Short mmCIF file of C-alpha atoms in Angstrom, two decimals:
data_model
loop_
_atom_site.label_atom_id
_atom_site.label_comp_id
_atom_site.label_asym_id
_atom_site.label_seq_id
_atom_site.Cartn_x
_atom_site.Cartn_y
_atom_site.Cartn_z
CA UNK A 1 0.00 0.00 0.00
CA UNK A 2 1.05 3.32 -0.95
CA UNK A 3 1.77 5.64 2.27
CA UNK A 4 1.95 9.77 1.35
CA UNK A 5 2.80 11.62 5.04
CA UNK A 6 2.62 15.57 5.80
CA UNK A 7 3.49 16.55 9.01
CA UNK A 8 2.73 20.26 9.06
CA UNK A 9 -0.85 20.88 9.64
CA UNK A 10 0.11 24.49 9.05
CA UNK A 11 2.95 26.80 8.38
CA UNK A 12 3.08 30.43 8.57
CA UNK A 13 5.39 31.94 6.11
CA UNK A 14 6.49 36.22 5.18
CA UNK A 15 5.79 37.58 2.01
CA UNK A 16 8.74 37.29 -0.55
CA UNK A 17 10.62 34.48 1.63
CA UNK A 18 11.47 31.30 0.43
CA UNK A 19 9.21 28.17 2.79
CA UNK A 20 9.48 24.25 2.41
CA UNK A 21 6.62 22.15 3.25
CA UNK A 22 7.36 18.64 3.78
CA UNK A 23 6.45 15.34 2.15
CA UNK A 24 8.01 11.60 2.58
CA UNK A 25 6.36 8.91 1.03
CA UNK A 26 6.17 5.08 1.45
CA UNK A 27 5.57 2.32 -1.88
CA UNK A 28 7.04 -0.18 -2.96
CA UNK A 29 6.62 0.41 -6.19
CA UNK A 30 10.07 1.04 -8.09
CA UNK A 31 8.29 3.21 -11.20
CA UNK A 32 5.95 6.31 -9.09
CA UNK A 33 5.43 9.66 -9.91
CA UNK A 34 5.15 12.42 -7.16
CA UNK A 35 2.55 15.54 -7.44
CA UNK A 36 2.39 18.86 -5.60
CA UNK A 37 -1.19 20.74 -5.85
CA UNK A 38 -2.43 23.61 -4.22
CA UNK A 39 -6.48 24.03 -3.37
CA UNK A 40 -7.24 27.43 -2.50
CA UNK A 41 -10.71 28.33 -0.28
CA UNK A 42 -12.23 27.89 -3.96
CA UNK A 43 -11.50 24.11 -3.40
CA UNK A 44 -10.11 23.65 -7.30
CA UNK A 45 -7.29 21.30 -7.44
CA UNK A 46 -3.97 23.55 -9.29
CA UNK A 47 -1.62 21.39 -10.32
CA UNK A 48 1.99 22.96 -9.20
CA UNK A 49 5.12 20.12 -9.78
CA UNK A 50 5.59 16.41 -10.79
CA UNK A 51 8.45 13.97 -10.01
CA UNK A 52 9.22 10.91 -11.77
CA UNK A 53 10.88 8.21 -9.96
CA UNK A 54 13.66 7.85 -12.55
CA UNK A 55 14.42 11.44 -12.77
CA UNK A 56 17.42 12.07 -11.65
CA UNK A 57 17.26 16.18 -11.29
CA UNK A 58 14.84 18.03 -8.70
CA UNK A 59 12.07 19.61 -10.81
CA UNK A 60 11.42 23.01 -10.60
CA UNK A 61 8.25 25.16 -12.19
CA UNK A 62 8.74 29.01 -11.62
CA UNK A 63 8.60 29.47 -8.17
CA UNK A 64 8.29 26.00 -7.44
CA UNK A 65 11.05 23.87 -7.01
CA UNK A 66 10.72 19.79 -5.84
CA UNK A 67 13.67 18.23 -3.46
CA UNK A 68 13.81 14.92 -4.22
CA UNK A 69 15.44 12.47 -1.98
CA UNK A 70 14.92 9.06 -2.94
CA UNK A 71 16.74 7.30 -0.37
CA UNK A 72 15.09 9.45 2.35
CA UNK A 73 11.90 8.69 0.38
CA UNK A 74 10.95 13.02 0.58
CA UNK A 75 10.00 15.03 -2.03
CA UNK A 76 9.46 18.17 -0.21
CA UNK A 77 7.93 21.11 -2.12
CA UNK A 78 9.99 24.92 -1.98
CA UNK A 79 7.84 28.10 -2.84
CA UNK A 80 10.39 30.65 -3.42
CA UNK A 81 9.57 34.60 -3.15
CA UNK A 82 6.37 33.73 -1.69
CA UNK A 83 3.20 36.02 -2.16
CA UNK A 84 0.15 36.54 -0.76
CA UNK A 85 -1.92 34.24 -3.74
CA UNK A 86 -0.19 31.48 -2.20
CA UNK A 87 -2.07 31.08 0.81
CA UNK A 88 -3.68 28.07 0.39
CA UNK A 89 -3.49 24.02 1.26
CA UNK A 90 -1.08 22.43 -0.36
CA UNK A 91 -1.30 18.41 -1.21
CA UNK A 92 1.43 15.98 -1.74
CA UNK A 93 0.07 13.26 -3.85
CA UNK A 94 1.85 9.79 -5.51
CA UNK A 95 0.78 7.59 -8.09
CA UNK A 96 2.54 4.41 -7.53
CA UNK A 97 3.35 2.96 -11.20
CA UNK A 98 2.94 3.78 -14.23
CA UNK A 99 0.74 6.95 -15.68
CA UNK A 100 -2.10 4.40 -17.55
CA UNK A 101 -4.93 4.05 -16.71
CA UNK A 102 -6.68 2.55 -13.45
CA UNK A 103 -3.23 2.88 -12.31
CA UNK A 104 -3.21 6.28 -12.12
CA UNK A 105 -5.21 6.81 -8.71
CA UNK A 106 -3.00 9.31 -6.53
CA UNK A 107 -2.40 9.22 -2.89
CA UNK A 108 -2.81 12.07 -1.23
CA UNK A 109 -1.21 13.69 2.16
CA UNK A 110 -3.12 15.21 5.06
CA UNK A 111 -2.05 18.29 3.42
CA UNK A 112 -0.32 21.54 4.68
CA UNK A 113 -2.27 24.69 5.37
CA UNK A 114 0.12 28.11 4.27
CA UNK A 115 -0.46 31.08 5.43
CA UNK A 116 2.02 33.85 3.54
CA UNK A 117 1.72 37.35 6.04
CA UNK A 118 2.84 40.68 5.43
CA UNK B 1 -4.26 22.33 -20.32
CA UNK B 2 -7.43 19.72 -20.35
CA UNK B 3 -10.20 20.99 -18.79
CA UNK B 4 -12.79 19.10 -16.75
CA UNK B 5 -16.25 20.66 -16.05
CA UNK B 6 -18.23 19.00 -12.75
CA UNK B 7 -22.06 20.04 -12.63
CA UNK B 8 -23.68 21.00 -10.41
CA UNK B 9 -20.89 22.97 -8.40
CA UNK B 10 -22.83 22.50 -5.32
CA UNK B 11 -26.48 21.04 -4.22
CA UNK B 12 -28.45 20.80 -1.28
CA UNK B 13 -30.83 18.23 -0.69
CA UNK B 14 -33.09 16.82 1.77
CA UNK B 15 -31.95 13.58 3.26
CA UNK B 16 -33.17 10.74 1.85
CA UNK B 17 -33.02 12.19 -1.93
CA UNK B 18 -30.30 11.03 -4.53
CA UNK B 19 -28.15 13.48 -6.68
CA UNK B 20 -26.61 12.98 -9.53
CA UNK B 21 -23.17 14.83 -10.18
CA UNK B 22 -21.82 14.79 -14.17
CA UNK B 23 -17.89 15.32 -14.53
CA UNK B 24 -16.72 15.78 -18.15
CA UNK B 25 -13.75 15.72 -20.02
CA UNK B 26 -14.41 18.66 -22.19
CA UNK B 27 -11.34 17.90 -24.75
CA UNK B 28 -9.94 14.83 -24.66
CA UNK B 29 -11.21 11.50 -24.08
CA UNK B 30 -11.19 9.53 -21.04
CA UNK B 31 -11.69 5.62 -20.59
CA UNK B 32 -10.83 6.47 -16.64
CA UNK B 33 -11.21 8.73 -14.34
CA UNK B 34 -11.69 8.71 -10.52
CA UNK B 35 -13.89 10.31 -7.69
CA UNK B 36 -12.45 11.16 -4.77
CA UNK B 37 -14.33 12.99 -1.64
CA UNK B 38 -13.08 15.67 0.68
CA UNK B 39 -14.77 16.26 3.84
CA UNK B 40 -14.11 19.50 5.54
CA UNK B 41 -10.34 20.27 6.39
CA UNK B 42 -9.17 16.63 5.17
CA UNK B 43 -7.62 15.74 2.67
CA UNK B 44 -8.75 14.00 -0.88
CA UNK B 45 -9.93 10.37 -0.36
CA UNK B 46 -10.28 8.12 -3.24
CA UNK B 47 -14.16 6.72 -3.54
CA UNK B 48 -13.70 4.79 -7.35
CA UNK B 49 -12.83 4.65 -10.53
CA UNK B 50 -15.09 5.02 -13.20
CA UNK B 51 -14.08 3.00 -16.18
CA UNK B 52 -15.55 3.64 -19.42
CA UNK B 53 -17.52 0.61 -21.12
CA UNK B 54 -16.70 -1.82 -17.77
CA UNK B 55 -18.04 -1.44 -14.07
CA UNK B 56 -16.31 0.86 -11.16
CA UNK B 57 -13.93 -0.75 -8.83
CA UNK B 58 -14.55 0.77 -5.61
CA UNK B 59 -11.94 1.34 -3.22
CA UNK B 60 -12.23 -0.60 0.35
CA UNK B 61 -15.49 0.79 2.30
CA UNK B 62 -16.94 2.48 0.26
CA UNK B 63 -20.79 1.39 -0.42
CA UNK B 64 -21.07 0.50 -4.22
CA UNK B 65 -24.66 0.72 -4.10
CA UNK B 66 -25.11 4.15 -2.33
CA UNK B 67 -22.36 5.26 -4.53
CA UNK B 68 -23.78 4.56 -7.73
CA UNK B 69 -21.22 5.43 -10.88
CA UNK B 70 -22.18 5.05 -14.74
CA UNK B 71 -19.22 5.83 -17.02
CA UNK B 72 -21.44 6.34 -20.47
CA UNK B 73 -18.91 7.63 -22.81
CA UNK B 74 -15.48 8.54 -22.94
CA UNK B 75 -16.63 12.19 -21.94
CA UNK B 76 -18.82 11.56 -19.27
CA UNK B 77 -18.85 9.50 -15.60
CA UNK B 78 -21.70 10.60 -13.13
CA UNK B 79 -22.06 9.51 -9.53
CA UNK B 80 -24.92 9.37 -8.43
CA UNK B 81 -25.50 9.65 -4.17
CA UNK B 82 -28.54 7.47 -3.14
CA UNK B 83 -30.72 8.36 -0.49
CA UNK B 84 -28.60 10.76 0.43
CA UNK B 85 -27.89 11.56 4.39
CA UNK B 86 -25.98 14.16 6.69
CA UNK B 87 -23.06 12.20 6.59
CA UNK B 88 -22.79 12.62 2.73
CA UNK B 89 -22.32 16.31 3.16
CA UNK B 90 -18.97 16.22 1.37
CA UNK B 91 -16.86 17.84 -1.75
CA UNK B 92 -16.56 15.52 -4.02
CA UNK B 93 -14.55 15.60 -7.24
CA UNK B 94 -13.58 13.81 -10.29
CA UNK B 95 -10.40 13.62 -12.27
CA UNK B 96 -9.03 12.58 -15.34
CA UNK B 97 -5.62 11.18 -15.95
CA UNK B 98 -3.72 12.83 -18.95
CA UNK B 99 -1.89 10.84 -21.87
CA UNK B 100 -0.84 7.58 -20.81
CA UNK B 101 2.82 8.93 -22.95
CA UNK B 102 3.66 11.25 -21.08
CA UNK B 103 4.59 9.68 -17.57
CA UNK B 104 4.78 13.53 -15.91
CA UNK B 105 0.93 14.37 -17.28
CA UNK B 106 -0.65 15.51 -14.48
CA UNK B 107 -4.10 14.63 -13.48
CA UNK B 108 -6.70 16.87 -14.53
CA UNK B 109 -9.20 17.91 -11.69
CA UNK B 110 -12.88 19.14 -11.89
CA UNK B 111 -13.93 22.05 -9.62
CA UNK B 112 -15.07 20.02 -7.64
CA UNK B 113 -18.86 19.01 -6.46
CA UNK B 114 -20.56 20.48 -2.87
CA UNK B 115 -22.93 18.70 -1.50
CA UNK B 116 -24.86 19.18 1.86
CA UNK B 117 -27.62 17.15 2.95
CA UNK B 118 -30.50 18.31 4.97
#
């Protein structure tokens, strides 16, 4: 069984600092894919960063960068420059296998609650 | 990116009632996608997937007959609450998994579904 942990209920972060929000993951799966989303109050799902198991650099999307440890099993999520939009939970998510299909299902986090202040 | 439309964005109903919510893939075509529920301040629990042209495989506890899901076309899965009660009061929303290709597609999320029961 595929295991995604979060262990910040909520961080508080200042406007235009960098903040890391946590992620470690458990599958025995050798082929998964990692996922980052943000759901503001709206309740959409944004999609913000994937990692591929295989990948062998961090991925990074703008302001959004992915550190990947695959021994540690974390794939912790950095927000640089943060801004005020980004208040908002934030979801790690896996998909253990292969992108096809039924296989597809993620696993998501108990999520992490940011709050970006003045 | 894809889009995926949910309808009705939210509903209220009296308990007892079923509702029927529609998630669409608006431009592409999906043989799969998944419904997941989200009850206040947790996180995004997998309910199904909806497989087009085959039954749902529900995920463990989950009622298969108060959950009802039709996947009629490669656009279209509804899920359909029956007799609907308190405890249904959720968020519920659908996805769509992008090209089977491209291993870093992301999942494509509908707005998302509110429903409160009476």
């Amino acid at each position: 069984a595929q295991k995604i942990t979060q262990t910040q209920p909520g961080m508080f972060v200042q406007e235009k600092e960098a903040v890391t929000l946590d992620c470690t993951y458990d599958t025995s799966d050798q082929s998964y894919g990692l996922f980052w989303y943000k759901q503001p109050s709206s309740g959409e799902m944004i999609f913000l960063i994937y990692q591929g198991s295989y990948d062998e650099q961090n991925a990074t999307e703008g302001r959004y960068s992915l550190n990947f440890q695959k021994a540690r099993k974390s794939a912790n999520l950095v927000i640089s420059a943060s801004q005020l939009g980004d208040s908002a939970m934030y979801f790690c998510a896996m998909r253990a296998g292969p992108n096809t299909g039924t296989a597809s299902k993620l696993t998501f986090g108990t999520g992490t609650r940011l709050q970006v202040t003045l | 990116g894809a889009v995926v439309s949910q309808h009705p964005s939210w509903v209220i109903c009296k308990s007892g009632t079923s509702v029927k919510i529609e998630c669409r893939s608006l431009d592409f075509q999906a043989t799969t996608m998944f419904w997941y529920r989200q009850f206040p301040k947790q996180s995004l629990m997998l309910m199904a997937t909806s497989n087009e042209g085959s039954k749902a495989t529900y995920e463990q506890g989950v009622e298969k007959d108060k959950f009802l899901i039709n996947h009629a076309s490669l656009t279209l899965s509804t899920l359909t609450v029956t007799s609907a009660h308190p405890e249904d009061s959720s968020f519920y929303i659908c996805s769509a998994p992008g090209l089977a290709e491209l291993e870093d597609n992301e999942q494509f999320f509908g707005p998302g579904t509110r429903l409160t029961v009476l």
